[in-house]
mmCIF file of C-alpha atoms in Angstrom:
data_model
loop_
_atom_site.group_PDB
_atom_site.id
_atom_site.type_symbol
_atom_site.label_atom_id
_atom_site.label_comp_id
_atom_site.label_asym_id
_atom_site.label_seq_id
_atom_site.Cartn_x
_atom_site.Cartn_y
_atom_site.Cartn_z
ATOM 1 C CA MET A 1 108.880 98.611 121.135
ATOM 2 C CA LYS A 2 105.526 97.076 120.327
ATOM 3 C CA LYS A 3 104.768 97.545 116.640
ATOM 4 C CA LEU A 4 101.727 99.858 116.938
ATOM 5 C CA GLY A 5 102.244 103.639 116.873
ATOM 6 C CA PHE A 6 99.672 106.354 117.603
ATOM 7 C CA GLY A 7 99.437 108.812 114.712
ATOM 8 C CA LEU A 8 98.221 112.191 115.991
ATOM 9 C CA MET A 9 96.674 113.022 112.633
ATOM 10 C CA ARG A 10 93.071 111.867 112.959
ATOM 11 C CA LEU A 11 92.245 112.577 116.598
ATOM 12 C CA PRO A 12 88.617 112.818 117.790
ATOM 13 C CA LEU A 13 86.979 116.180 117.110
ATOM 14 C CA LEU A 14 84.424 118.288 118.956
ATOM 15 C CA ASN A 15 83.295 119.773 115.639
ATOM 16 C CA PRO A 16 83.584 117.470 112.606
ATOM 17 C CA ASN A 17 83.921 120.496 110.342
ATOM 18 C CA ASP A 18 86.828 122.009 112.305
ATOM 19 C CA ASP A 19 89.997 119.942 112.183
ATOM 20 C CA ALA A 20 91.535 122.031 114.969
ATOM 21 C CA SER A 21 88.744 121.253 117.461
ATOM 22 C CA VAL A 22 90.451 118.227 118.991
ATOM 23 C CA ASP A 23 88.515 116.514 121.768
ATOM 24 C CA ILE A 24 91.315 116.833 124.318
ATOM 25 C CA GLU A 25 89.663 114.802 127.071
ATOM 26 C CA GLN A 26 88.951 111.827 124.832
ATOM 27 C CA ALA A 27 92.430 112.109 123.340
ATOM 28 C CA LYS A 28 93.909 111.960 126.858
ATOM 29 C CA GLN A 29 91.925 108.787 127.560
ATOM 30 C CA MET A 30 93.262 107.293 124.344
ATOM 31 C CA VAL A 31 96.844 108.153 125.286
ATOM 32 C CA ASP A 32 96.348 106.655 128.735
ATOM 33 C CA LEU A 33 95.019 103.372 127.350
ATOM 34 C CA PHE A 34 97.791 103.260 124.758
ATOM 35 C CA MET A 35 100.468 103.711 127.410
ATOM 36 C CA GLN A 36 98.816 101.338 129.896
ATOM 37 C CA ARG A 37 98.943 98.563 127.318
ATOM 38 C CA GLY A 38 102.663 99.021 126.764
ATOM 39 C CA PHE A 39 102.724 101.100 123.574
ATOM 40 C CA THR A 40 105.000 104.150 123.456
ATOM 41 C CA TYR A 41 105.381 105.515 119.886
ATOM 42 C CA PHE A 42 103.620 108.786 118.952
ATOM 43 C CA ASP A 43 103.803 110.531 115.571
ATOM 44 C CA THR A 44 102.890 114.144 114.801
ATOM 45 C CA ALA A 45 103.736 116.845 112.234
ATOM 46 C CA ILE A 46 103.387 120.575 111.716
ATOM 47 C CA MET A 47 100.244 120.587 109.558
ATOM 48 C CA TYR A 48 98.230 117.867 111.268
ATOM 49 C CA HIS A 49 94.886 119.041 112.652
ATOM 50 C CA ASN A 50 95.206 122.429 111.018
ATOM 51 C CA CYS A 51 98.637 122.951 112.608
ATOM 52 C CA VAL A 52 97.648 122.266 116.231
ATOM 53 C CA SER A 53 98.717 118.606 116.516
ATOM 54 C CA GLN A 54 102.136 119.379 118.008
ATOM 55 C CA ARG A 55 100.591 121.562 120.734
ATOM 56 C CA VAL A 56 98.008 118.870 121.349
ATOM 57 C CA ALA A 57 100.833 116.350 121.753
ATOM 58 C CA LYS A 58 102.200 118.511 124.559
ATOM 59 C CA GLU A 59 98.842 118.705 126.301
ATOM 60 C CA ILE A 60 97.771 115.075 126.042
ATOM 61 C CA LEU A 61 101.203 113.406 126.308
ATOM 62 C CA VAL A 62 104.345 115.401 127.081
ATOM 63 C CA ASP A 63 102.927 117.353 130.038
ATOM 64 C CA ARG A 64 101.442 114.199 131.550
ATOM 65 C CA TYR A 65 104.146 111.528 131.265
ATOM 66 C CA PRO A 66 107.887 111.313 132.055
ATOM 67 C CA ARG A 67 109.915 112.111 128.947
ATOM 68 C CA ASP A 68 111.708 108.770 128.966
ATOM 69 C CA SER A 69 108.437 106.816 129.016
ATOM 70 C CA PHE A 70 107.386 107.584 125.429
ATOM 71 C CA THR A 71 108.788 108.010 121.925
ATOM 72 C CA LEU A 72 107.886 111.114 119.894
ATOM 73 C CA ALA A 73 108.336 111.667 116.162
ATOM 74 C CA THR A 74 107.748 114.825 114.142
ATOM 75 C CA LYS A 75 108.788 116.234 110.772
ATOM 76 C CA LEU A 76 110.105 119.116 108.654
ATOM 77 C CA HIS A 77 107.770 119.796 105.707
ATOM 78 C CA SER A 78 108.889 121.672 102.598
ATOM 79 C CA ALA A 79 105.960 124.118 102.780
ATOM 80 C CA PHE A 80 107.183 125.653 106.046
ATOM 81 C CA PHE A 81 110.698 126.904 105.234
ATOM 82 C CA ASP A 82 112.374 128.964 102.514
ATOM 83 C CA SER A 83 115.922 129.460 103.785
ATOM 84 C CA LEU A 84 118.668 127.696 105.709
ATOM 85 C CA GLU A 85 117.746 129.731 108.780
ATOM 86 C CA ASP A 86 114.087 128.726 108.458
ATOM 87 C CA ARG A 87 114.952 125.090 109.113
ATOM 88 C CA ASP A 88 116.273 125.945 112.576
ATOM 89 C CA ARG A 89 113.390 128.333 113.233
ATOM 90 C CA VAL A 90 110.892 125.567 112.463
ATOM 91 C CA PHE A 91 112.793 123.082 114.617
ATOM 92 C CA SER A 92 112.890 125.496 117.559
ATOM 93 C CA GLU A 93 109.163 126.128 117.222
ATOM 94 C CA GLN A 94 108.544 122.385 117.236
ATOM 95 C CA LEU A 95 110.544 121.964 120.425
ATOM 96 C CA GLU A 96 108.575 124.815 121.995
ATOM 97 C CA GLN A 97 105.176 123.575 120.817
ATOM 98 C CA THR A 98 105.718 119.977 121.938
ATOM 99 C CA GLY A 99 107.804 120.761 125.024
ATOM 100 C CA ALA A 100 109.668 117.550 124.241
ATOM 101 C CA GLY A 101 113.264 118.764 124.703
ATOM 102 C CA TYR A 102 114.368 116.452 121.880
ATOM 103 C CA PHE A 103 112.759 114.201 119.285
ATOM 104 C CA ASP A 104 113.237 110.459 119.303
ATOM 105 C CA TYR A 105 112.533 110.293 115.573
ATOM 106 C CA TYR A 106 112.738 113.250 113.200
ATOM 107 C CA LEU A 107 111.769 113.050 109.548
ATOM 108 C CA ILE A 108 112.138 115.070 106.394
ATOM 109 C CA HIS A 109 108.462 115.063 105.486
ATOM 110 C CA GLY A 110 106.735 113.611 102.419
ATOM 111 C CA VAL A 111 109.723 113.389 100.079
ATOM 112 C CA GLU A 112 108.717 113.081 96.439
ATOM 113 C CA ALA A 113 109.947 114.264 93.048
ATOM 114 C CA SER A 114 108.211 117.648 93.309
ATOM 115 C CA ASN A 115 109.817 118.724 96.618
ATOM 116 C CA TYR A 116 113.041 116.711 96.599
ATOM 117 C CA PRO A 117 114.944 119.529 94.817
ATOM 118 C CA LYS A 118 113.964 121.944 97.603
ATOM 119 C CA TYR A 119 115.130 119.531 100.292
ATOM 120 C CA GLU A 120 118.416 119.220 98.419
ATOM 121 C CA LYS A 121 118.748 122.977 97.854
ATOM 122 C CA TYR A 122 118.569 123.580 101.608
ATOM 123 C CA ASP A 123 120.655 120.497 102.487
ATOM 124 C CA CYS A 124 117.904 119.106 104.696
ATOM 125 C CA PHE A 125 119.140 115.525 104.874
ATOM 126 C CA ASN A 126 122.529 116.564 106.216
ATOM 127 C CA TRP A 127 120.793 119.098 108.442
ATOM 128 C CA VAL A 128 118.722 116.435 110.223
ATOM 129 C CA LEU A 129 121.833 114.268 110.627
ATOM 130 C CA GLU A 130 123.540 117.267 112.264
ATOM 131 C CA LYS A 131 120.590 117.575 114.660
ATOM 132 C CA LYS A 132 121.250 113.979 115.590
ATOM 133 C CA ARG A 133 124.920 114.705 116.260
ATOM 134 C CA GLN A 134 123.820 117.581 118.495
ATOM 135 C CA GLY A 135 121.631 115.221 120.533
ATOM 136 C CA LEU A 136 118.401 116.981 119.578
ATOM 137 C CA VAL A 137 117.294 114.040 117.451
ATOM 138 C CA ARG A 138 117.810 110.404 118.396
ATOM 139 C CA HIS A 139 117.015 108.866 114.990
ATOM 140 C CA ALA A 140 117.037 110.647 111.610
ATOM 141 C CA GLY A 141 114.975 109.557 108.613
ATOM 142 C CA PHE A 142 112.335 110.677 106.147
ATOM 143 C CA SER A 143 108.821 109.886 104.974
ATOM 144 C CA PHE A 144 108.402 109.050 101.329
ATOM 145 C CA HIS A 145 105.720 109.196 98.605
ATOM 146 C CA ASP A 146 107.317 108.343 95.284
ATOM 147 C CA THR A 147 108.980 105.709 93.132
ATOM 148 C CA PRO A 148 111.376 102.937 94.150
ATOM 149 C CA GLU A 149 113.960 104.534 91.890
ATOM 150 C CA LEU A 150 113.931 107.852 93.758
ATOM 151 C CA LEU A 151 114.100 106.075 97.108
ATOM 152 C CA ASP A 152 117.105 104.076 95.950
ATOM 153 C CA ARG A 153 118.799 107.273 94.823
ATOM 154 C CA ILE A 154 118.258 109.007 98.188
ATOM 155 C CA LEU A 155 119.359 106.069 100.317
ATOM 156 C CA THR A 156 122.449 105.603 98.151
ATOM 157 C CA LYS A 157 123.379 109.273 98.548
ATOM 158 C CA TYR A 158 122.597 109.441 102.299
ATOM 159 C CA PRO A 159 123.459 106.048 103.829
ATOM 160 C CA GLU A 160 123.511 107.567 107.348
ATOM 161 C CA LEU A 161 119.744 108.055 107.310
ATOM 162 C CA GLU A 162 118.338 105.425 109.628
ATOM 163 C CA PHE A 163 114.760 104.661 108.611
ATOM 164 C CA VAL A 164 112.072 105.262 105.999
ATOM 165 C CA GLN A 165 108.410 106.001 106.641
ATOM 166 C CA MET A 166 106.227 104.877 103.758
ATOM 167 C CA GLN A 167 102.646 104.091 102.814
ATOM 168 C CA LEU A 168 102.106 100.353 103.019
ATOM 169 C CA ASN A 169 98.885 98.362 103.066
ATOM 170 C CA TYR A 170 97.466 95.326 101.324
ATOM 171 C CA LEU A 171 95.480 97.484 98.881
ATOM 172 C CA ASP A 172 98.562 99.416 97.705
ATOM 173 C CA TRP A 173 100.960 96.461 97.848
ATOM 174 C CA GLU A 174 100.842 95.958 94.079
ATOM 175 C CA SER A 175 99.458 99.391 93.141
ATOM 176 C CA GLU A 176 101.062 100.854 90.038
ATOM 177 C CA TRP A 177 100.835 104.316 91.651
ATOM 178 C CA VAL A 178 101.848 103.790 95.287
ATOM 179 C CA GLN A 179 104.016 100.700 94.652
ATOM 180 C CA SER A 180 104.136 99.710 98.332
ATOM 181 C CA ARG A 181 105.893 96.405 97.750
ATOM 182 C CA ALA A 182 108.527 97.809 95.394
ATOM 183 C CA VAL A 183 109.310 100.781 97.652
ATOM 184 C CA TYR A 184 109.465 98.490 100.694
ATOM 185 C CA GLU A 185 111.911 96.204 98.904
ATOM 186 C CA VAL A 186 114.264 99.136 98.231
ATOM 187 C CA ALA A 187 114.277 99.948 101.947
ATOM 188 C CA VAL A 188 115.051 96.295 102.683
ATOM 189 C CA LYS A 189 117.878 96.310 100.146
ATOM 190 C CA HIS A 190 119.491 99.250 101.954
ATOM 191 C CA GLY A 191 118.916 97.692 105.372
ATOM 192 C CA LYS A 192 116.603 100.490 106.540
ATOM 193 C CA PRO A 193 113.744 99.646 108.909
ATOM 194 C CA VAL A 194 110.323 100.863 107.805
ATOM 195 C CA VAL A 195 107.699 102.871 109.673
ATOM 196 C CA VAL A 196 104.325 102.311 108.026
ATOM 197 C CA MET A 197 101.819 105.094 107.448
ATOM 198 C CA GLU A 198 98.295 104.681 106.055
ATOM 199 C CA PRO A 199 98.018 100.965 106.899
ATOM 200 C CA VAL A 200 94.205 101.302 106.747
ATOM 201 C CA LYS A 201 94.407 103.774 103.833
ATOM 202 C CA GLY A 202 92.593 106.584 105.608
ATOM 203 C CA GLY A 203 89.751 104.303 106.722
ATOM 204 C CA THR A 204 89.200 102.663 103.339
ATOM 205 C CA LEU A 205 90.250 99.288 104.717
ATOM 206 C CA ALA A 206 87.948 99.667 107.716
ATOM 207 C CA LYS A 207 84.846 100.017 105.513
ATOM 208 C CA VAL A 208 85.228 97.270 102.962
ATOM 209 C CA PRO A 209 82.631 95.646 100.669
ATOM 210 C CA ASP A 210 80.365 93.079 102.315
ATOM 211 C CA ALA A 211 82.054 90.219 100.453
ATOM 212 C CA VAL A 212 85.400 91.132 102.015
ATOM 213 C CA THR A 213 83.900 91.510 105.489
ATOM 214 C CA GLN A 214 82.328 88.081 105.209
ATOM 215 C CA MET A 215 85.585 86.570 103.999
ATOM 216 C CA PHE A 216 87.550 88.027 106.932
ATOM 217 C CA LYS A 217 84.906 87.134 109.511
ATOM 218 C CA THR A 218 84.778 83.545 108.274
ATOM 219 C CA ALA A 219 88.555 83.243 108.611
ATOM 220 C CA ALA A 220 88.803 84.983 112.028
ATOM 221 C CA PRO A 221 85.440 85.767 113.677
ATOM 222 C CA ASP A 222 87.003 87.629 116.620
ATOM 223 C CA MET A 223 89.172 89.957 114.521
ATOM 224 C CA SER A 224 87.890 93.339 113.315
ATOM 225 C CA VAL A 225 88.046 94.249 109.630
ATOM 226 C CA PRO A 226 90.714 96.991 110.120
ATOM 227 C CA SER A 227 92.874 94.562 112.084
ATOM 228 C CA TRP A 228 93.622 92.705 108.874
ATOM 229 C CA ALA A 229 95.180 95.838 107.379
ATOM 230 C CA ILE A 230 97.311 96.716 110.399
ATOM 231 C CA ARG A 231 98.412 93.112 110.916
ATOM 232 C CA PHE A 232 99.302 92.805 107.213
ATOM 233 C CA ALA A 233 101.654 95.784 107.546
ATOM 234 C CA ALA A 234 103.113 94.585 110.845
ATOM 235 C CA THR A 235 103.728 91.120 109.371
ATOM 236 C CA GLN A 236 106.335 92.477 106.950
ATOM 237 C CA GLU A 237 109.692 91.512 108.440
ATOM 238 C CA ASN A 238 111.451 94.845 107.967
ATOM 239 C CA VAL A 239 108.588 96.905 109.460
ATOM 240 C CA MET A 240 109.497 98.269 112.887
ATOM 241 C CA MET A 241 106.348 100.344 113.506
ATOM 242 C CA VAL A 242 102.818 100.651 112.104
ATOM 243 C CA LEU A 243 101.134 104.012 112.659
ATOM 244 C CA SER A 244 97.394 104.188 113.135
ATOM 245 C CA GLY A 245 95.589 107.531 113.155
ATOM 246 C CA MET A 246 92.976 106.489 115.682
ATOM 247 C CA SER A 247 89.909 108.712 116.081
ATOM 248 C CA SER A 248 88.082 107.220 119.068
ATOM 249 C CA ILE A 249 88.607 105.288 122.268
ATOM 250 C CA GLN A 250 86.853 102.335 120.594
ATOM 251 C CA GLN A 251 89.446 102.234 117.816
ATOM 252 C CA MET A 252 92.177 102.432 120.441
ATOM 253 C CA GLU A 253 90.630 99.528 122.370
ATOM 254 C CA ASP A 254 90.490 97.391 119.236
ATOM 255 C CA ASN A 255 93.945 98.162 117.847
ATOM 256 C CA THR A 256 95.832 97.835 121.110
ATOM 257 C CA GLY A 257 93.889 94.676 121.936
ATOM 258 C CA TYR A 258 95.134 92.568 119.033
ATOM 259 C CA MET A 259 98.548 94.286 118.805
ATOM 260 C CA GLN A 260 99.508 93.732 122.453
ATOM 261 C CA ASP A 261 100.678 90.216 121.670
ATOM 262 C CA PHE A 262 101.027 90.526 117.919
ATOM 263 C CA THR A 263 100.995 87.363 115.819
ATOM 264 C CA PRO A 264 102.027 87.716 112.145
ATOM 265 C CA LEU A 265 99.581 86.642 109.451
ATOM 266 C CA THR A 266 99.985 83.171 108.013
ATOM 267 C CA GLU A 267 100.580 82.595 104.300
ATOM 268 C CA GLU A 268 96.915 81.649 103.936
ATOM 269 C CA GLU A 269 95.822 84.867 105.669
ATOM 270 C CA ILE A 270 98.106 86.969 103.475
ATOM 271 C CA ALA A 271 96.524 85.326 100.439
ATOM 272 C CA LEU A 272 93.128 86.427 101.781
ATOM 273 C CA THR A 273 94.283 90.048 101.942
ATOM 274 C CA HIS A 274 95.337 89.864 98.292
ATOM 275 C CA GLN A 275 91.887 88.528 97.375
ATOM 276 C CA ALA A 276 90.365 91.362 99.391
ATOM 277 C CA ALA A 277 92.486 93.908 97.522
ATOM 278 C CA ASP A 278 91.175 92.650 94.183
ATOM 279 C CA ILE A 279 87.574 93.031 95.356
ATOM 280 C CA ILE A 280 88.085 96.464 96.935
ATOM 281 C CA ASN A 281 90.002 97.869 93.974
ATOM 282 C CA GLY A 282 86.987 97.068 91.832
ATOM 283 C CA LYS A 283 84.797 99.237 94.075
ATOM 284 C CA ILE A 284 86.901 102.351 94.767
ATOM 285 C CA THR A 285 86.385 105.328 92.495
ATOM 286 C CA VAL A 286 88.852 107.755 94.133
ATOM 287 C CA PRO A 287 91.748 106.247 96.172
ATOM 288 C CA CYS A 288 91.944 109.205 98.582
ATOM 289 C CA THR A 289 93.329 108.530 102.074
ATOM 290 C CA GLY A 290 91.807 111.632 103.665
ATOM 291 C CA CYS A 291 95.146 113.105 104.762
ATOM 292 C CA SER A 292 93.773 116.646 104.089
ATOM 293 C CA TYR A 293 97.090 118.058 102.863
ATOM 294 C CA CYS A 294 95.074 119.424 99.928
ATOM 295 C CA THR A 295 92.677 121.517 102.006
ATOM 296 C CA GLU A 296 95.155 123.738 103.862
ATOM 297 C CA GLY A 297 95.762 126.174 101.000
ATOM 298 C CA CYS A 298 92.574 125.779 98.974
ATOM 299 C CA PRO A 299 91.454 129.333 98.082
ATOM 300 C CA LYS A 300 87.816 128.202 97.867
ATOM 301 C CA HIS A 301 87.875 126.236 101.139
ATOM 302 C CA ILE A 302 86.685 123.037 99.481
ATOM 303 C CA PRO A 303 86.754 120.004 101.841
ATOM 304 C CA ILE A 304 88.180 117.772 99.132
ATOM 305 C CA PRO A 305 88.587 114.526 101.145
ATOM 306 C CA LYS A 306 85.057 114.787 102.557
ATOM 307 C CA TYR A 307 83.617 115.152 99.058
ATOM 308 C CA PHE A 308 85.672 112.230 97.778
ATOM 309 C CA SER A 309 84.435 110.081 100.655
ATOM 310 C CA LEU A 310 80.785 110.884 99.866
ATOM 311 C CA TYR A 311 81.437 110.313 96.163
ATOM 312 C CA ASN A 312 83.018 106.918 96.825
ATOM 313 C CA GLU A 313 80.110 105.940 99.070
ATOM 314 C CA ASN A 314 77.595 106.915 96.414
ATOM 315 C CA MET A 315 79.443 105.115 93.646
ATOM 316 C CA ARG A 316 79.193 101.892 95.672
ATOM 317 C CA GLU A 317 75.402 102.263 95.844
ATOM 318 C CA ASP A 318 72.867 101.014 93.321
ATOM 319 C CA LEU A 319 71.758 104.511 92.388
ATOM 320 C CA GLU A 320 69.301 103.371 89.722
ATOM 321 C CA GLU A 321 67.411 101.343 92.318
ATOM 322 C CA LYS A 322 67.637 103.857 95.185
ATOM 323 C CA GLY A 323 67.322 107.073 93.223
ATOM 324 C CA TRP A 324 68.560 109.084 96.226
ATOM 325 C CA THR A 325 70.995 108.517 99.058
ATOM 326 C CA VAL A 326 71.677 110.342 102.303
ATOM 327 C CA ASN A 327 75.121 111.234 100.918
ATOM 328 C CA GLU A 328 73.425 113.872 98.771
ATOM 329 C CA SER A 329 72.088 115.566 101.899
ATOM 330 C CA TYR A 330 75.496 115.306 103.549
ATOM 331 C CA TYR A 331 77.027 117.003 100.516
ATOM 332 C CA GLU A 332 74.467 119.810 100.547
ATOM 333 C CA ASN A 333 74.976 120.367 104.274
ATOM 334 C CA LEU A 334 78.740 120.650 103.810
ATOM 335 C CA THR A 335 78.300 123.275 101.086
ATOM 336 C CA ASN A 336 76.637 125.520 103.662
ATOM 337 C CA THR A 337 79.989 125.748 105.439
ATOM 338 C CA PHE A 338 82.537 125.056 102.698
ATOM 339 C CA GLY A 339 83.008 125.696 98.995
ATOM 340 C CA LYS A 340 81.207 123.470 96.499
ATOM 341 C CA ALA A 341 83.113 121.111 94.247
ATOM 342 C CA SER A 342 82.043 123.335 91.339
ATOM 343 C CA ASP A 343 83.780 126.312 93.007
ATOM 344 C CA CYS A 344 87.180 124.805 92.137
ATOM 345 C CA ILE A 345 89.265 127.295 90.126
ATOM 346 C CA ALA A 346 91.821 124.681 89.028
ATOM 347 C CA CYS A 347 94.731 126.492 90.687
ATOM 348 C CA GLY A 348 96.539 123.177 91.222
ATOM 349 C CA GLN A 349 97.590 123.814 94.821
ATOM 350 C CA CYS A 350 95.895 120.596 95.919
ATOM 351 C CA GLU A 351 97.512 118.433 93.263
ATOM 352 C CA SER A 352 100.963 119.764 94.109
ATOM 353 C CA VAL A 353 100.768 118.385 97.675
ATOM 354 C CA CYS A 354 98.678 115.213 97.202
ATOM 355 C CA PRO A 355 100.732 112.195 98.379
ATOM 356 C CA GLN A 356 98.547 109.924 96.217
ATOM 357 C CA HIS A 357 99.180 112.076 93.097
ATOM 358 C CA LEU A 358 95.459 112.220 92.352
ATOM 359 C CA PRO A 359 94.091 114.337 89.458
ATOM 360 C CA ILE A 360 92.024 116.336 91.935
ATOM 361 C CA ILE A 361 90.958 119.080 89.516
ATOM 362 C CA ARG A 362 89.390 116.566 87.133
ATOM 363 C CA LEU A 363 87.877 114.594 89.997
ATOM 364 C CA MET A 364 86.314 117.746 91.464
ATOM 365 C CA ARG A 365 84.506 118.198 88.166
ATOM 366 C CA ASP A 366 83.220 114.628 88.460
ATOM 367 C CA VAL A 367 82.042 115.244 92.022
ATOM 368 C CA ALA A 368 80.318 118.480 91.019
ATOM 369 C CA LYS A 369 78.537 116.774 88.131
ATOM 370 C CA HIS A 370 77.457 113.919 90.396
ATOM 371 C CA PHE A 371 76.115 115.942 93.327
ATOM 372 C CA GLU A 372 75.213 119.258 91.721
ATOM 373 C CA GLY A 373 73.873 118.035 88.367
#
């Protein structure tokens, strides 16, 4: 397979304030271009796009292409089952929603210290291996958001698991929180191929400081800024697939263009990405990837990632010179539909599911102070 996968997590929307309002016609065009250029890997999950992504996958892909012409991955998340029987119920619903008949790749979703005990309690790792033996799953693995030590423990206990999906990008490569490099090296040690998620860190590495843009454009004038992030991930030898949650036909054109005949980065180009990471890390206030796991159960309906994005944008501005930015209007407009940052009741639901382990409650107070005074 070519190394670029289509993540069905950030599809184009008809209404930017409704994650379920997927622009089906544009999404179909994106799938068609993806397939025409020889790419076949698609990734979905239960909660993506407010729990409609799997049905969307059926409409834009499964119903339109022969089953053996594409590769489909989905996942079992800890929030959607509470018994041994629930695991099979969820799996059956996924087969029905996607119409796929079987899954080429099936993952235990978002494994980390907080939910690992639940996955163990309900024997989920052996369960997915049994699905493979039944022919309902071709390849069994898991996605991971935690320390190298926990990954080593899981892969030692379950050597039959075939692959690991992890967050890997040049910004998180040496991060003390995400530890991309260290986690990747554990997968390599166990001989497990890696599927990369968040190579562009939720768009962060598509909108970089001007100094980084200039540096990249000087080195490779014809390459887009986000291409550096995706190519960095794909350059790692043990990476078998890099997922990109593309949101427009233009992004699809760009990504498939340079990944059709992928050329790994040189040592000099990798050094540039490390320089870029140093510059970007000095500019980011909240390292949110915009995955929106936090919004699903928020009792005050606060669009946390949207507020973090506006906050980050404002913190990169010279506010003393400008005095006002359009981000303040964007924030006010959003509060007409959603809860304000100051509405947060500190219930902790968001922090319990955040793959980046962000202190969201504290950060919401910062956002409220910044935009609401």
